[in-house]
Amino acid sequence: MVAKPTGLETFEEADRRLRASHPKAEAFLNRTAQKRKISEFLLRARYRAGLRQVEVAKNAGMSKSQVSRLEDVSGPVPDILTVLRYMTACKATIGLVAIKSIDPDHSQIVDAIPLNVSELAHVNLLDAPKLEEAAGG
Amino acid sequence: MKLRPTDRAYGDLEALIKRPRDYANVSAAVKAIGGVGPPPGGKPIAVVNDQYDVYTYEPPGTGSTVIVLIWDPDDPGTAVFAGLWPDPDGSRRATKRVAAEAASAAGVVDPRVFVSG
């Protein structure tokens, strides 16, 4: 049973109220938290550009269903090159951000640079073993 | 920016939360819109009563459904989340119907719709 709203409420308030009444939805939302962050990131870029999925698909050389899957809150987290293609199609880019940890719950952005496709290939961010080695793993 | 749900939006969301994946996709889209606002330099699909800008946003994973928002000209930081409608997909007649229904749901009295473009 859904609790009824009392007066006006923001979407965030409505969301909290609905989730509290639907444990299955709450569990799904918790399970997909990481992909939802990516999804919201991609959607913000598309909405900021004022583009429809079909326009992003055309600009990125993807199908509309590929774009929809990338944006979907479920499914695998996309690789960085795919994210860059999507962002470029939204007339944006991605970058490298240096984040300083303050404590386990807080961090601070201390440096950031934008990237393009050739730079991304140059720094070889997709080389997972080297990444783990660099991270001391 | 705030998003203020209407009765229509409450109805949409309450029906949708029974389908967690669809709800999560719409929720992600609404939160993303909240972080962006109306597209800078973007063109509304319609203007209601020469005052209210109507925008549609495609959430992922929900087929041909769009989120319709009515932007409040007296409070640019606030949009009324009018709810979910079938995508008018460029049809002037469907756009006019969706904009009129959304404006009514958002509380606009006697909406007169001008379809852009």
CSV table of C-alpha atoms in Angstrom, one decimal:
chain,number,residue,atom,x,y,z
A,1,MET,CA,0.0,0.0,0.0
A,2,VAL,CA,1.5,3.3,-1.1
A,3,ALA,CA,1.4,6.1,1.5
A,4,LYS,CA,-0.4,9.1,0.1
A,5,PRO,CA,1.4,12.4,-0.4
A,6,THR,CA,0.7,15.2,2.0
A,7,GLY,CA,0.6,18.5,0.0
A,8,LEU,CA,3.3,19.3,-2.5
A,9,GLU,CA,6.5,17.4,-2.6
A,10,THR,CA,9.5,17.3,-4.8
A,11,PHE,CA,10.3,14.4,-6.9
A,12,GLU,CA,13.0,13.3,-4.4
A,13,GLU,CA,10.4,13.3,-1.6
A,14,ALA,CA,7.9,11.3,-3.8
A,15,ASP,CA,10.7,8.9,-4.7
A,16,ARG,CA,11.6,8.3,-1.0
A,17,ARG,CA,7.9,7.8,-0.1
A,18,LEU,CA,7.3,5.3,-3.0
A,19,ARG,CA,10.5,3.4,-2.3
A,20,ALA,CA,9.6,3.0,1.3
A,21,SER,CA,6.3,1.3,0.3
A,22,HIS,CA,7.9,-1.0,-2.3
A,23,PRO,CA,10.7,-3.2,-0.9
A,24,LYS,CA,11.2,-4.9,-4.3
A,25,ALA,CA,11.7,-1.6,-6.1
A,26,GLU,CA,14.0,-0.4,-3.3
A,27,ALA,CA,16.1,-3.6,-3.6
A,28,PHE,CA,16.3,-3.2,-7.4
A,29,LEU,CA,17.4,0.4,-7.0
A,30,ASN,CA,20.0,-0.6,-4.5
A,31,ARG,CA,21.2,-3.4,-6.7
A,32,THR,CA,21.6,-1.1,-9.8
A,33,ALA,CA,23.1,1.9,-7.9
A,34,GLN,CA,26.4,1.8,-9.8
A,35,LYS,CA,24.9,1.6,-13.3
A,36,ARG,CA,22.3,4.2,-12.4
A,37,LYS,CA,25.1,6.7,-11.6
A,38,ILE,CA,26.4,6.1,-15.2
A,39,SER,CA,22.9,6.3,-16.6
A,40,GLU,CA,22.3,9.6,-14.9
A,41,PHE,CA,25.7,10.9,-16.1
A,42,LEU,CA,24.9,10.0,-19.7
A,43,LEU,CA,21.3,11.3,-19.5
A,44,ARG,CA,22.5,14.6,-18.1
A,45,ALA,CA,24.8,15.0,-21.2
A,46,ARG,CA,22.0,14.2,-23.6
A,47,TYR,CA,19.4,16.4,-22.0
A,48,ARG,CA,22.0,19.2,-21.7
A,49,ALA,CA,22.6,18.9,-25.4
A,50,GLY,CA,18.8,18.8,-26.1
A,51,LEU,CA,19.2,15.6,-28.1
A,52,ARG,CA,16.9,12.6,-28.7
A,53,GLN,CA,18.3,9.1,-28.5
A,54,VAL,CA,18.1,8.7,-32.3
A,55,GLU,CA,20.2,11.8,-32.8
A,56,VAL,CA,22.9,10.6,-30.3
A,57,ALA,CA,22.8,7.2,-32.1
A,58,LYS,CA,23.4,8.8,-35.5
A,59,ASN,CA,26.2,11.1,-34.2
A,60,ALA,CA,27.9,8.1,-32.4
A,61,GLY,CA,27.5,5.6,-35.2
A,62,MET,CA,25.4,3.4,-32.9
A,63,SER,CA,21.9,2.0,-33.2
A,64,LYS,CA,19.1,3.6,-31.1
A,65,SER,CA,18.8,0.3,-29.2
A,66,GLN,CA,22.5,0.5,-28.3
A,67,VAL,CA,22.0,4.0,-27.0
A,68,SER,CA,19.0,2.9,-25.0
A,69,ARG,CA,20.9,-0.1,-23.5
A,70,LEU,CA,23.8,2.2,-22.5
A,71,GLU,CA,21.4,4.5,-20.7
A,72,ASP,CA,19.5,1.7,-19.1
A,73,VAL,CA,19.9,1.4,-15.3
A,74,SER,CA,20.3,-2.4,-15.6
A,75,GLY,CA,22.9,-4.3,-17.6
A,76,PRO,CA,26.7,-4.0,-17.7
A,77,VAL,CA,28.6,-0.9,-17.0
A,78,PRO,CA,29.9,0.4,-20.4
A,79,ASP,CA,33.6,0.6,-21.2
A,80,ILE,CA,35.3,4.0,-21.2
A,81,LEU,CA,35.6,4.3,-25.0
A,82,THR,CA,31.9,3.7,-25.5
A,83,VAL,CA,31.2,6.4,-22.9
A,84,LEU,CA,33.5,8.7,-24.8
A,85,ARG,CA,31.8,8.0,-28.1
A,86,TYR,CA,28.4,8.7,-26.5
A,87,MET,CA,29.6,11.9,-24.8
A,88,THR,CA,31.2,13.1,-28.1
A,89,ALA,CA,27.9,12.5,-29.8
A,90,CYS,CA,26.4,14.8,-27.1
A,91,LYS,CA,28.9,17.5,-28.0
A,92,ALA,CA,30.8,16.9,-24.7
A,93,THR,CA,33.7,14.8,-23.6
A,94,ILE,CA,35.0,13.0,-20.6
A,95,GLY,CA,38.2,13.6,-18.7
A,96,LEU,CA,40.7,12.5,-16.1
A,97,VAL,CA,39.9,13.7,-12.5
A,98,ALA,CA,42.3,13.5,-9.6
A,99,ILE,CA,40.4,13.0,-6.4
A,100,LYS,CA,41.9,13.4,-2.9
A,101,SER,CA,40.4,11.2,-0.3
A,102,ILE,CA,39.6,13.1,2.9
A,103,ASP,CA,38.0,10.3,4.8
A,104,PRO,CA,36.0,7.2,3.8
A,105,ASP,CA,32.9,9.2,3.1
A,106,HIS,CA,34.4,12.4,1.7
A,107,SER,CA,36.7,13.3,-1.2
A,108,GLN,CA,37.7,16.4,-3.0
A,109,ILE,CA,38.4,17.0,-6.7
A,110,VAL,CA,41.9,18.5,-6.9
A,111,ASP,CA,42.6,18.4,-10.7
A,112,ALA,CA,40.8,17.6,-13.9
A,113,ILE,CA,41.6,17.5,-17.6
A,114,PRO,CA,39.4,16.8,-20.6
A,115,LEU,CA,40.2,13.9,-23.0
A,116,ASN,CA,39.7,13.1,-26.6
A,117,VAL,CA,39.8,9.8,-28.4
A,118,SER,CA,43.5,10.0,-29.4
A,119,GLU,CA,44.6,11.0,-25.9
A,120,LEU,CA,42.6,8.2,-24.4
A,121,ALA,CA,44.3,5.7,-26.8
A,122,HIS,CA,47.7,7.2,-25.9
A,123,VAL,CA,47.3,6.9,-22.1
A,124,ASN,CA,46.0,3.3,-22.6
A,125,LEU,CA,43.4,3.5,-19.8
A,126,LEU,CA,42.0,0.2,-20.9
A,127,ASP,CA,45.0,-1.8,-19.9
A,128,ALA,CA,43.5,-3.3,-16.8
A,129,PRO,CA,46.7,-5.2,-15.5
A,130,LYS,CA,48.7,-1.9,-15.7
A,131,LEU,CA,45.9,-0.1,-14.0
A,132,GLU,CA,45.9,-2.6,-11.1
A,133,GLU,CA,49.7,-2.4,-11.0
A,134,ALA,CA,49.6,1.4,-10.8
A,135,ALA,CA,47.0,1.2,-8.1
A,136,GLY,CA,49.3,-1.2,-6.1
A,137,GLY,CA,46.9,-4.1,-6.6
B,1,MET,CA,16.2,23.1,-9.5
B,2,LYS,CA,13.2,21.4,-8.1
B,3,LEU,CA,10.8,19.0,-9.7
B,4,ARG,CA,7.3,19.2,-8.3
B,5,PRO,CA,5.1,16.2,-9.1
B,6,THR,CA,1.5,16.7,-10.1
B,7,ASP,CA,-1.4,14.4,-9.4
B,8,ARG,CA,-0.9,12.9,-12.8
B,9,ALA,CA,2.8,12.3,-12.0
B,10,TYR,CA,1.9,10.7,-8.7
B,11,GLY,CA,-0.4,8.4,-10.5
B,12,ASP,CA,2.2,7.5,-13.1
B,13,LEU,CA,4.9,6.9,-10.5
B,14,GLU,CA,2.7,4.9,-8.3
B,15,ALA,CA,1.7,2.6,-11.2
B,16,LEU,CA,5.3,2.5,-12.4
B,17,ILE,CA,7.0,1.5,-9.1
B,18,LYS,CA,5.4,-1.9,-9.5
B,19,ARG,CA,7.7,-2.4,-12.4
B,20,PRO,CA,11.1,-1.7,-10.7
B,21,ARG,CA,13.2,-1.5,-13.9
B,22,ASP,CA,10.9,1.0,-15.6
B,23,TYR,CA,10.6,3.0,-12.4
B,24,ALA,CA,14.4,3.1,-12.0
B,25,ASN,CA,14.8,4.3,-15.5
B,26,VAL,CA,12.3,7.0,-15.2
B,27,SER,CA,13.7,8.0,-11.8
B,28,ALA,CA,17.2,8.2,-13.3
B,29,ALA,CA,15.9,10.4,-16.1
B,30,VAL,CA,14.0,12.7,-13.7
B,31,LYS,CA,17.1,13.1,-11.5
B,32,ALA,CA,19.2,13.8,-14.6
B,33,ILE,CA,16.8,16.5,-15.7
B,34,GLY,CA,16.9,17.9,-12.2
B,35,GLY,CA,20.7,18.4,-12.6
B,36,VAL,CA,20.4,20.1,-16.0
B,37,GLY,CA,17.2,22.1,-16.3
B,38,PRO,CA,15.7,23.0,-19.7
B,39,PRO,CA,18.2,22.5,-22.5
B,40,PRO,CA,20.3,25.7,-22.9
B,41,GLY,CA,19.0,27.3,-26.1
B,42,GLY,CA,16.7,24.3,-26.5
B,43,LYS,CA,13.3,24.7,-28.2
B,44,PRO,CA,10.2,23.6,-26.3
B,45,ILE,CA,7.8,21.3,-28.2
B,46,ALA,CA,5.0,23.6,-27.4
B,47,VAL,CA,4.1,26.8,-25.5
B,48,VAL,CA,0.9,26.9,-23.5
B,49,ASN,CA,-1.1,30.1,-23.0
B,50,ASP,CA,1.9,32.1,-24.4
B,51,GLN,CA,3.6,31.4,-21.0
B,52,TYR,CA,4.5,27.8,-20.2
B,53,ASP,CA,7.2,26.0,-22.0
B,54,VAL,CA,6.6,22.3,-22.5
B,55,TYR,CA,9.5,19.9,-23.0
B,56,THR,CA,9.6,16.1,-23.5
B,57,TYR,CA,12.5,13.9,-22.3
B,58,GLU,CA,13.1,10.3,-23.4
B,59,PRO,CA,13.9,8.1,-20.5
B,60,PRO,CA,15.8,4.9,-21.4
B,61,GLY,CA,14.3,1.5,-21.4
B,62,THR,CA,10.6,2.5,-21.5
B,63,GLY,CA,9.9,2.3,-25.2
B,64,SER,CA,8.0,5.2,-26.7
B,65,THR,CA,7.1,6.9,-23.4
B,66,VAL,CA,8.3,10.4,-22.7
B,67,ILE,CA,8.5,12.5,-19.5
B,68,VAL,CA,6.6,15.8,-20.0
B,69,LEU,CA,7.7,18.8,-18.0
B,70,ILE,CA,6.1,22.2,-17.8
B,71,TRP,CA,8.6,24.9,-16.9
B,72,ASP,CA,7.3,27.6,-14.6
B,73,PRO,CA,8.2,31.0,-16.0
B,74,ASP,CA,7.7,32.7,-12.7
B,75,ASP,CA,10.2,30.4,-11.0
B,76,PRO,CA,12.8,29.2,-13.5
B,77,GLY,CA,14.3,26.8,-11.0
B,78,THR,CA,11.1,24.8,-10.8
B,79,ALA,CA,9.5,22.4,-13.3
B,80,VAL,CA,6.2,20.7,-12.8
B,81,PHE,CA,6.6,17.0,-13.5
B,82,ALA,CA,3.5,16.5,-15.5
B,83,GLY,CA,3.9,12.8,-16.0
B,84,LEU,CA,4.5,10.2,-18.7
B,85,TRP,CA,2.8,10.2,-22.1
B,86,PRO,CA,3.2,8.3,-25.4
B,87,ASP,CA,6.0,10.0,-27.5
B,88,PRO,CA,4.3,12.4,-29.9
B,89,ASP,CA,7.4,11.8,-32.1
B,90,GLY,CA,7.1,14.9,-34.2
B,91,SER,CA,3.4,14.6,-35.0
B,92,ARG,CA,1.8,18.1,-34.5
B,93,ARG,CA,-1.6,16.7,-33.6
B,94,ALA,CA,-0.1,14.3,-31.0
B,95,THR,CA,2.2,17.1,-29.7
B,96,LYS,CA,-0.8,19.4,-29.2
B,97,ARG,CA,-2.8,16.7,-27.4
B,98,VAL,CA,0.2,15.7,-25.1
B,99,ALA,CA,1.0,19.4,-24.3
B,100,ALA,CA,-2.7,20.1,-23.5
B,101,GLU,CA,-3.1,17.1,-21.3
B,102,ALA,CA,0.2,17.8,-19.5
B,103,ALA,CA,-0.7,21.4,-19.0
B,104,SER,CA,-4.1,20.4,-17.6
B,105,ALA,CA,-2.5,17.8,-15.3
B,106,ALA,CA,-0.1,20.6,-14.2
B,107,GLY,CA,-3.0,22.8,-13.2
B,108,VAL,CA,-3.0,25.2,-16.1
B,109,VAL,CA,-6.6,26.4,-16.6
B,110,ASP,CA,-8.0,26.4,-20.1
B,111,PRO,CA,-4.7,25.5,-21.9
B,112,ARG,CA,-4.2,27.0,-25.4
B,113,VAL,CA,-1.4,25.2,-27.0
B,114,PHE,CA,1.0,26.6,-29.7
B,115,VAL,CA,3.1,23.8,-31.2
B,116,SER,CA,6.6,25.0,-32.0
B,117,GLY,CA,8.3,24.4,-35.4
